[in-house]
Short mmCIF file of C-alpha atoms and ligand atoms in Angstrom, two decimals:
data_model
loop_
_atom_site.label_atom_id
_atom_site.label_comp_id
_atom_site.label_asym_id
_atom_site.label_seq_id
_atom_site.Cartn_x
_atom_site.Cartn_y
_atom_site.Cartn_z
CA UNK A 165 180.07 68.92 73.43
CA UNK A 166 176.21 69.20 72.67
CA UNK A 167 176.41 65.13 74.61
CA UNK A 168 178.40 67.23 77.78
CA UNK A 169 175.60 69.99 78.18
CA UNK A 170 172.71 67.61 78.22
CA UNK A 171 174.79 65.55 80.86
CA UNK A 172 174.72 68.48 82.88
CA UNK A 173 170.98 69.42 82.66
CA UNK A 174 169.93 65.96 84.37
CA UNK A 175 167.54 66.19 86.97
CA UNK A 176 169.10 63.42 89.17
CA UNK A 177 172.50 61.43 89.81
CA UNK A 178 173.78 64.04 88.79
CA UNK A 179 177.64 64.50 90.72
CA UNK A 180 176.98 67.12 93.83
CA UNK A 181 180.07 68.82 95.51
CA UNK A 182 178.19 70.09 98.56
CA UNK A 183 180.56 72.16 101.02
CA UNK A 184 179.04 73.84 104.07
CA UNK A 185 177.09 71.86 105.91
CA UNK A 186 175.84 73.20 108.87
CA UNK A 187 172.60 74.76 110.17
CA UNK A 188 171.63 75.26 106.71
CA UNK A 189 173.58 73.39 104.55
CA UNK A 190 173.26 69.93 105.98
CA UNK A 191 169.79 69.77 105.48
CA UNK A 192 169.74 70.86 101.87
CA UNK A 193 172.65 68.67 100.90
CA UNK A 194 170.64 65.47 102.54
CA UNK A 195 167.80 67.14 100.55
CA UNK A 196 169.78 66.82 97.40
CA UNK A 197 170.73 62.71 98.03
CA UNK A 198 167.18 62.40 98.64
CA UNK A 199 166.57 63.64 94.92
CA UNK A 200 168.84 61.02 93.74
CA UNK A 201 172.31 62.94 93.42
CA UNK A 202 175.80 61.75 94.17
CA UNK A 203 176.32 64.62 96.31
CA UNK A 204 180.19 64.97 97.49
CA UNK A 205 180.10 66.42 100.79
CA UNK A 206 183.28 68.97 102.69
CA UNK A 207 183.42 71.42 106.16
CA UNK A 208 186.02 72.34 107.63
CA UNK A 209 183.47 71.02 110.89
CA UNK A 210 183.67 67.03 111.30
CA UNK A 211 180.58 66.27 112.82
CA UNK A 212 178.87 68.38 110.50
CA UNK A 213 180.80 66.00 107.82
CA UNK A 214 179.78 63.19 109.76
CA UNK A 215 175.54 63.94 109.92
CA UNK A 216 176.09 64.30 106.81
CA UNK A 217 177.43 61.36 105.77
CA UNK A 218 174.87 59.98 107.75
CA UNK A 219 171.96 62.09 105.26
CA UNK A 220 173.99 60.04 102.96
CA UNK A 221 176.92 62.21 101.42
CA UNK A 222 180.12 61.20 100.36
CA UNK A 223 182.69 62.39 102.74
CA UNK A 224 185.98 63.94 101.39
CA UNK A 225 188.96 65.35 103.09
CA UNK A 226 189.21 68.91 101.18
CA UNK A 227 187.87 70.83 98.58
CA UNK A 228 189.44 70.12 96.04
CA UNK A 229 189.06 66.10 96.08
CA UNK A 230 184.78 66.94 97.11
CA UNK A 231 184.82 68.68 93.68
CA UNK A 232 187.62 66.88 91.50
CA UNK A 233 184.66 64.94 89.63
CA UNK A 234 181.55 66.61 90.24
CA UNK A 235 179.23 68.58 87.36
CA UNK A 236 177.71 70.88 90.03
CA UNK A 237 179.62 72.79 93.09
CA UNK A 238 177.03 73.69 96.07
CA UNK A 239 178.65 76.39 98.92
CA UNK A 240 176.73 76.91 101.86
CA UNK A 241 179.07 79.50 103.84
CA UNK A 242 179.36 81.67 106.59
CA UNK A 243 180.36 85.52 105.05
CA UNK A 244 181.94 86.92 101.54
CA UNK A 245 185.66 86.02 102.92
CA UNK A 246 185.51 82.75 102.94
CA UNK A 247 183.24 81.95 99.96
CA UNK A 248 186.68 83.85 97.88
CA UNK A 249 188.89 82.54 99.52
CA UNK A 250 186.65 77.95 98.94
CA UNK A 251 186.37 78.76 94.98
CA UNK A 252 189.43 81.02 94.68
CA UNK A 253 191.49 78.38 96.34
CA UNK A 254 189.68 74.90 95.81
CA UNK A 255 187.10 74.79 93.60
CA UNK A 256 188.37 77.51 90.38
CA UNK A 257 190.42 74.77 88.19
CA UNK A 258 189.95 72.14 90.00
CA UNK A 259 186.00 71.15 88.92
CA UNK A 260 185.67 69.89 85.94
CA UNK A 261 185.94 72.49 82.95
CA UNK A 262 181.66 72.56 82.40
CA UNK A 263 180.98 72.81 85.93
CA UNK A 264 178.38 74.92 87.50
CA UNK A 265 179.21 76.74 90.58
CA UNK A 266 176.19 77.65 92.81
CA UNK A 267 177.37 79.72 95.95
CA UNK A 268 173.82 79.85 98.08
CA UNK A 269 176.06 81.42 101.27
CA UNK A 270 174.31 85.48 102.01
CA UNK A 271 177.43 87.40 101.47
CA UNK A 272 177.81 90.94 100.08
CA UNK A 273 176.84 91.88 96.39
CA UNK A 274 181.02 93.13 95.47
CA UNK A 275 182.24 89.57 96.46
CA UNK A 276 179.54 88.00 94.64
CA UNK A 277 180.42 89.64 91.72
CA UNK A 278 184.29 88.76 91.60
CA UNK A 279 184.04 84.91 92.73
CA UNK A 280 181.79 85.01 89.47
CA UNK A 281 183.35 87.11 86.79
CA UNK A 282 186.79 84.74 88.21
CA UNK A 283 184.76 81.89 87.28
CA UNK A 284 183.20 82.86 84.28
CA UNK A 285 186.44 83.58 83.33
CA UNK A 286 188.21 80.07 83.89
CA UNK A 287 184.90 78.04 81.72
CA UNK A 288 182.90 77.58 84.41
CA UNK A 289 178.94 78.61 85.08
CA UNK A 290 177.93 79.98 88.10
CA UNK A 291 175.51 81.77 90.15
CA UNK A 292 174.96 83.55 93.31
CA UNK A 293 171.52 82.23 95.11
CA UNK A 294 170.67 83.47 98.43
CA UNK A 295 168.07 82.12 100.16
CA UNK A 296 165.08 83.33 102.63
CA UNK A 297 163.89 80.65 104.88
CA UNK A 298 165.92 79.22 108.22
CA UNK A 299 166.75 76.32 108.75
CA UNK A 300 163.21 73.81 109.18
CA UNK A 301 163.06 75.09 105.28
CA UNK A 302 166.31 74.10 104.82
CA UNK A 303 165.78 70.46 106.39
CA UNK A 304 162.36 70.02 104.59
CA UNK A 305 163.25 70.96 101.28
CA UNK A 306 160.67 74.29 101.28
CA UNK A 307 163.88 77.92 100.73
CA UNK A 308 163.21 80.21 98.04
CA UNK A 309 165.80 80.60 95.90
CA UNK A 310 166.89 84.31 94.54
CA UNK A 311 169.54 83.58 91.52
CA UNK A 312 171.64 86.31 89.78
CA UNK A 313 173.68 84.89 87.14
CA UNK A 314 173.41 84.38 83.03
CA UNK A 315 170.18 82.87 81.47
CA UNK A 316 172.50 79.84 80.58
CA UNK A 317 173.74 79.48 84.04
CA UNK A 318 170.53 79.60 85.62
CA UNK A 319 169.07 77.44 83.81
CA UNK A 320 171.66 74.33 84.81
CA UNK A 321 171.32 75.64 88.45
CA UNK A 322 167.58 75.61 88.20
CA UNK A 323 167.24 71.37 88.57
CA UNK A 324 169.66 71.55 91.59
CA UNK A 325 167.94 74.23 93.13
CA UNK A 326 164.51 73.15 92.84
CA UNK A 327 165.70 69.83 94.96
CA UNK A 328 166.25 72.22 97.64
CA UNK A 329 163.64 74.21 97.87
CA UNK A 330 159.80 75.36 96.82
CA UNK A 331 160.97 78.12 94.69
CA UNK A 332 163.45 79.39 92.12
CA UNK A 333 163.66 83.14 91.02
CA UNK A 334 165.98 84.34 88.08
CA UNK A 335 166.62 87.61 90.13
CA UNK A 336 169.06 89.05 87.05
CA UNK A 337 172.83 89.04 86.25
CA UNK A 338 175.48 88.53 88.35
CA UNK A 339 175.05 89.65 92.29
CA UNK A 340 171.07 90.00 91.62
CA UNK A 341 170.47 87.26 93.68
CA UNK A 342 172.24 88.62 96.78
CA UNK A 343 170.97 92.39 96.14
CA UNK A 344 167.52 90.57 96.45
CA UNK A 345 167.99 89.49 99.84
CA UNK A 346 169.56 91.55 100.78
CA UNK A 347 166.69 94.35 100.37
CA UNK A 348 164.29 92.46 101.37
CA UNK A 349 165.29 91.44 104.75
CA UNK A 350 166.32 95.87 104.95
CA UNK A 351 162.64 95.56 104.30
CA UNK A 352 161.46 93.06 107.15
CA UNK A 353 164.21 94.74 109.53
CA UNK A 354 161.38 97.43 109.01
CA UNK A 355 158.66 96.85 108.92
CA UNK A 356 159.15 94.54 112.18
CA UNK A 357 160.21 97.38 114.16
CA UNK A 358 157.15 99.51 113.00
CA UNK A 359 154.91 96.57 114.68
CA UNK A 360 157.00 96.42 117.59
CA UNK A 361 156.60 99.87 117.88
CA UNK A 362 152.92 99.88 117.23
CA UNK A 363 151.96 97.22 119.16
CA UNK A 364 153.70 98.59 122.85
CA UNK A 365 152.56 101.98 121.84
CA UNK A 366 149.09 100.68 121.37
CA UNK A 367 149.44 98.91 124.66
CA UNK A 368 150.11 101.91 125.91
CA UNK A 369 147.19 103.58 125.64
CA UNK A 370 145.29 101.31 126.99
CA UNK A 371 144.39 99.02 124.19
CA UNK A 372 144.36 95.63 123.97
CA UNK A 373 147.02 94.08 122.13
CA UNK A 374 145.18 91.24 120.86
CA UNK A 375 142.46 93.41 119.71
CA UNK A 376 145.29 95.94 118.11
CA UNK A 377 146.31 92.90 116.04
CA UNK A 378 142.12 92.11 114.77
CA UNK A 379 142.16 95.40 113.97
CA UNK A 380 145.57 96.24 112.22
CA UNK A 381 145.79 92.55 110.73
CA UNK A 382 142.75 93.84 108.38
CA UNK A 383 143.35 96.89 108.17
CA UNK A 384 146.15 99.14 106.70
CA UNK A 385 148.63 98.59 108.44
CA UNK A 386 149.18 95.08 107.35
CA UNK A 387 152.49 92.99 107.16
CA UNK A 388 154.39 90.41 107.19
CA UNK A 389 155.86 90.43 111.04
CA UNK A 390 152.20 91.27 112.14
CA UNK A 391 150.32 89.08 110.23
CA UNK A 392 152.65 85.92 110.39
CA UNK A 393 155.28 86.05 112.63
CA UNK A 394 153.24 88.01 115.62
CA UNK A 395 156.46 89.44 118.02
CA UNK A 396 154.46 89.58 120.81
CA UNK A 397 153.19 85.90 122.81
CA UNK A 398 149.80 85.18 123.18
CA UNK A 399 148.90 87.77 120.65
CA UNK A 400 148.01 86.86 116.36
CA UNK A 401 149.18 83.78 114.88
CA UNK A 402 151.47 81.68 116.74
CA UNK A 403 155.36 82.68 116.56
CA UNK A 404 159.44 82.43 118.13
CA UNK A 405 157.71 84.86 120.51
CA UNK A 406 155.46 81.77 121.48
CA UNK A 407 158.81 79.97 122.41
CA UNK A 408 160.53 82.46 124.48
CA UNK A 409 162.37 83.82 121.09
CA UNK A 410 163.75 81.40 120.73
CA UNK A 411 163.85 79.39 116.69
CA UNK A 412 163.01 81.33 114.35
CA UNK A 413 166.02 84.10 112.69
CA UNK A 414 168.35 85.02 114.37
CA UNK A 415 169.12 88.18 115.29
CA UNK A 416 172.55 87.87 114.75
CA UNK A 417 171.88 86.56 111.75
CA UNK A 418 169.69 90.07 110.65
CA UNK A 419 172.59 91.78 111.97
CA UNK A 420 175.11 90.33 109.14
CA UNK A 421 172.10 90.54 106.85
CA UNK A 422 171.55 94.81 107.46
CA UNK A 423 175.57 95.24 108.15
CA UNK A 424 175.70 93.87 104.26
CA UNK A 425 172.82 95.79 103.10
CA UNK A 426 174.22 99.15 104.66
CA UNK A 427 176.57 98.46 103.31
CA UNK A 428 175.47 97.67 99.66
CA UNK A 429 173.75 100.72 100.03
CA UNK A 430 177.15 103.03 100.59
CA UNK A 431 178.60 101.68 97.22
CA UNK A 432 175.02 102.25 95.16
CA UNK A 433 174.94 105.67 96.56
CA UNK A 434 171.32 104.64 97.71
CA UNK A 435 169.39 106.87 100.76
CA UNK A 436 168.44 104.68 103.32
CA UNK A 437 167.55 106.43 106.54
CA UNK A 438 165.55 103.80 107.85
CA UNK A 439 166.87 101.24 106.87
CA UNK A 440 170.08 102.56 108.72
CA UNK A 441 167.95 103.02 111.98
CA UNK A 442 167.09 99.59 111.97
CA UNK A 443 170.93 98.29 111.35
CA UNK A 444 171.56 100.37 114.31
CA UNK A 445 169.02 99.17 116.12
CA UNK A 446 169.57 95.35 115.28
CA UNK A 447 173.07 96.65 116.34
CA UNK A 448 172.57 97.91 119.86
CA UNK A 449 169.93 94.85 120.68
CA UNK A 450 172.52 92.01 119.46
CA UNK A 451 175.38 93.90 121.56
CA UNK A 452 173.11 93.99 124.59
CA UNK A 453 174.10 90.16 124.35
CA UNK A 454 170.85 88.98 122.57
CA UNK A 455 172.21 87.18 119.30
CA UNK A 456 170.81 84.40 119.64
CA UNK A 457 167.16 85.28 120.12
CA UNK A 458 165.10 85.70 116.90
CA UNK A 459 164.81 89.07 115.67
CA UNK A 460 161.36 89.47 116.35
CA UNK A 461 162.99 90.00 119.76
CA UNK A 462 163.40 93.69 119.19
CA UNK A 463 159.72 94.27 120.92
CA UNK A 464 161.68 93.65 124.43
CA UNK A 465 162.89 97.46 123.84
CA UNK A 466 159.91 99.14 123.90
P1 NAD B 1156 176.84 77.60 109.71
O1 NAD B 1156 177.54 78.52 110.65
O2 NAD B 1156 176.09 76.91 110.92
O3 NAD B 1156 177.14 76.72 108.87
C1 NAD B 1156 178.13 77.02 108.05
C2 NAD B 1156 179.11 76.28 108.14
O4 NAD B 1156 180.25 76.59 106.85
C3 NAD B 1156 180.27 75.12 108.85
O5 NAD B 1156 179.81 73.80 108.79
C4 NAD B 1156 181.45 75.41 108.83
O6 NAD B 1156 182.43 74.45 109.09
C5 NAD B 1156 181.70 75.72 107.60
N1 NAD B 1156 183.29 75.93 106.79
C6 NAD B 1156 183.47 77.60 107.43
N2 NAD B 1156 184.23 77.88 106.91
C7 NAD B 1156 184.68 76.71 105.63
C8 NAD B 1156 185.63 76.48 104.61
N3 NAD B 1156 186.28 76.79 104.30
N4 NAD B 1156 185.58 75.36 104.04
C9 NAD B 1156 185.27 74.00 104.28
N5 NAD B 1156 183.54 74.80 104.77
C10 NAD B 1156 183.37 75.74 106.18
O7 NAD B 1156 176.20 79.01 109.35
P2 NAD B 1156 174.33 78.52 108.19
O8 NAD B 1156 173.87 79.20 109.17
O9 NAD B 1156 174.53 77.26 107.84
O10 NAD B 1156 174.40 79.47 107.19
C11 NAD B 1156 175.31 79.39 106.35
C12 NAD B 1156 175.34 80.29 105.77
O11 NAD B 1156 173.27 80.89 104.95
C13 NAD B 1156 175.06 82.20 105.77
O12 NAD B 1156 176.07 82.92 104.56
C14 NAD B 1156 174.30 82.48 106.21
O13 NAD B 1156 174.02 84.53 106.12
C15 NAD B 1156 172.92 81.83 105.40
N6 NAD B 1156 171.11 81.66 105.45
C16 NAD B 1156 171.66 81.42 106.78
C17 NAD B 1156 169.99 80.87 107.88
C18 NAD B 1156 169.68 80.56 108.40
O14 NAD B 1156 168.73 80.91 109.13
N7 NAD B 1156 170.83 79.85 109.57
C19 NAD B 1156 169.07 81.50 106.77
C20 NAD B 1156 169.35 82.19 105.58
C21 NAD B 1156 170.63 82.39 104.86
#
C-alpha cells in the first residue's frame, strides 16, 4: 500500500485519463503531455480527439477504456449534468481503485459535492478544481486552479494541476473550488458593469474616457475591469475591446457562471442584490445575440 501511494505521488510519467478535450481541455491535456505524463484521451468529438492525438495524447474510443489503467482522471466538461453522468456511468468503479479524480469543469456546487461523495464512497479521492483564465491560459499552462476536497486529495491532485497552471490553491472541502469560482465571477461581472457605467457616464458629462481611466485607475475606482481589462477600445490597457470584443471571456460563459452563482445564492439564502442585477443584465445582453462577444462588450449597451 505504501508503494502504491508513492507511485501516485510521482510528478512525471503518470498515466492520466483526460475527458473533454474542447477549447480548454485540449491545451490542458497537451501540457500534461509536455510535462512527461502518459495522457489517455477521450472526447465525444472526433476532431477534438484527433487534435489531442496530434498533441501527443493516446486517443481512446470510450471513457471506460481511457480510465481503465489510469492513476489520475482529469475532466473538463460543459456542465454538471454531463460531469455527473460521466463519473457515475463510466469512471467510478471503472478506474483502478485508488486513482485520484480531478474535475476542472465549472459546475454547480451541489453536483460537485454529490459526485465527490459518490467517488469517495467507492474508495477514490476526488477534488473539484475549476479554473480562472481562458483558452490562452489553458494553452500556455498558466491557469489558476481553485481546489475543493480533503487535504489528502488536494496533495495528490496538486502535482497534476501544477503541470497545467501557475497557481494551485486549496480553497477548502469538497465544492469549495466551485464556490470560489462563482463568487469570483459574480464579483467580476459586477465590477465590469460598474466600470462600464462610470466610464460612459463620464463621457456623457463631457469627460474624455482616457482621462477618466488615468484618474480612476489611480484613485479609489481602481479595479481589475478598469485597470487590467479596460472595456473601451483605445482607452487604458489593451484588451478584447481593441479587437472588436473578440477573444477573451465570452458573454455566454459569464452568463453560465452567473446562473450558477444565482442558484448557489438561493441555496445558501445569501442576499445578492448586485449579483442578481448583473445576472439580469447579462441575460438581456446574451439574449440580444451577443453570447460570443467578450463580456466587456456589455459597455455597448450604455
Ligand atoms: P468546450 O465545449 O470547448 O469543450 C467541452 C468538450 O467536452 C467538448 O469537446 C465536448 O465534445 C466534450 N464533451 C461533452 N460531453 C462529453 C461527454 N459526455 N464525454 C466526453 N466528452 C464530452 O468547452 P470549454 O470552453 O473547453 O469549457 C469546458 C469547461 O471549462 C466548462 O465547464 C467551462 O465553463 C469552463 N471554463 C471555460 C473557460 C473558457 O474560457 N472557455 C474558462 C474557464 C472555465
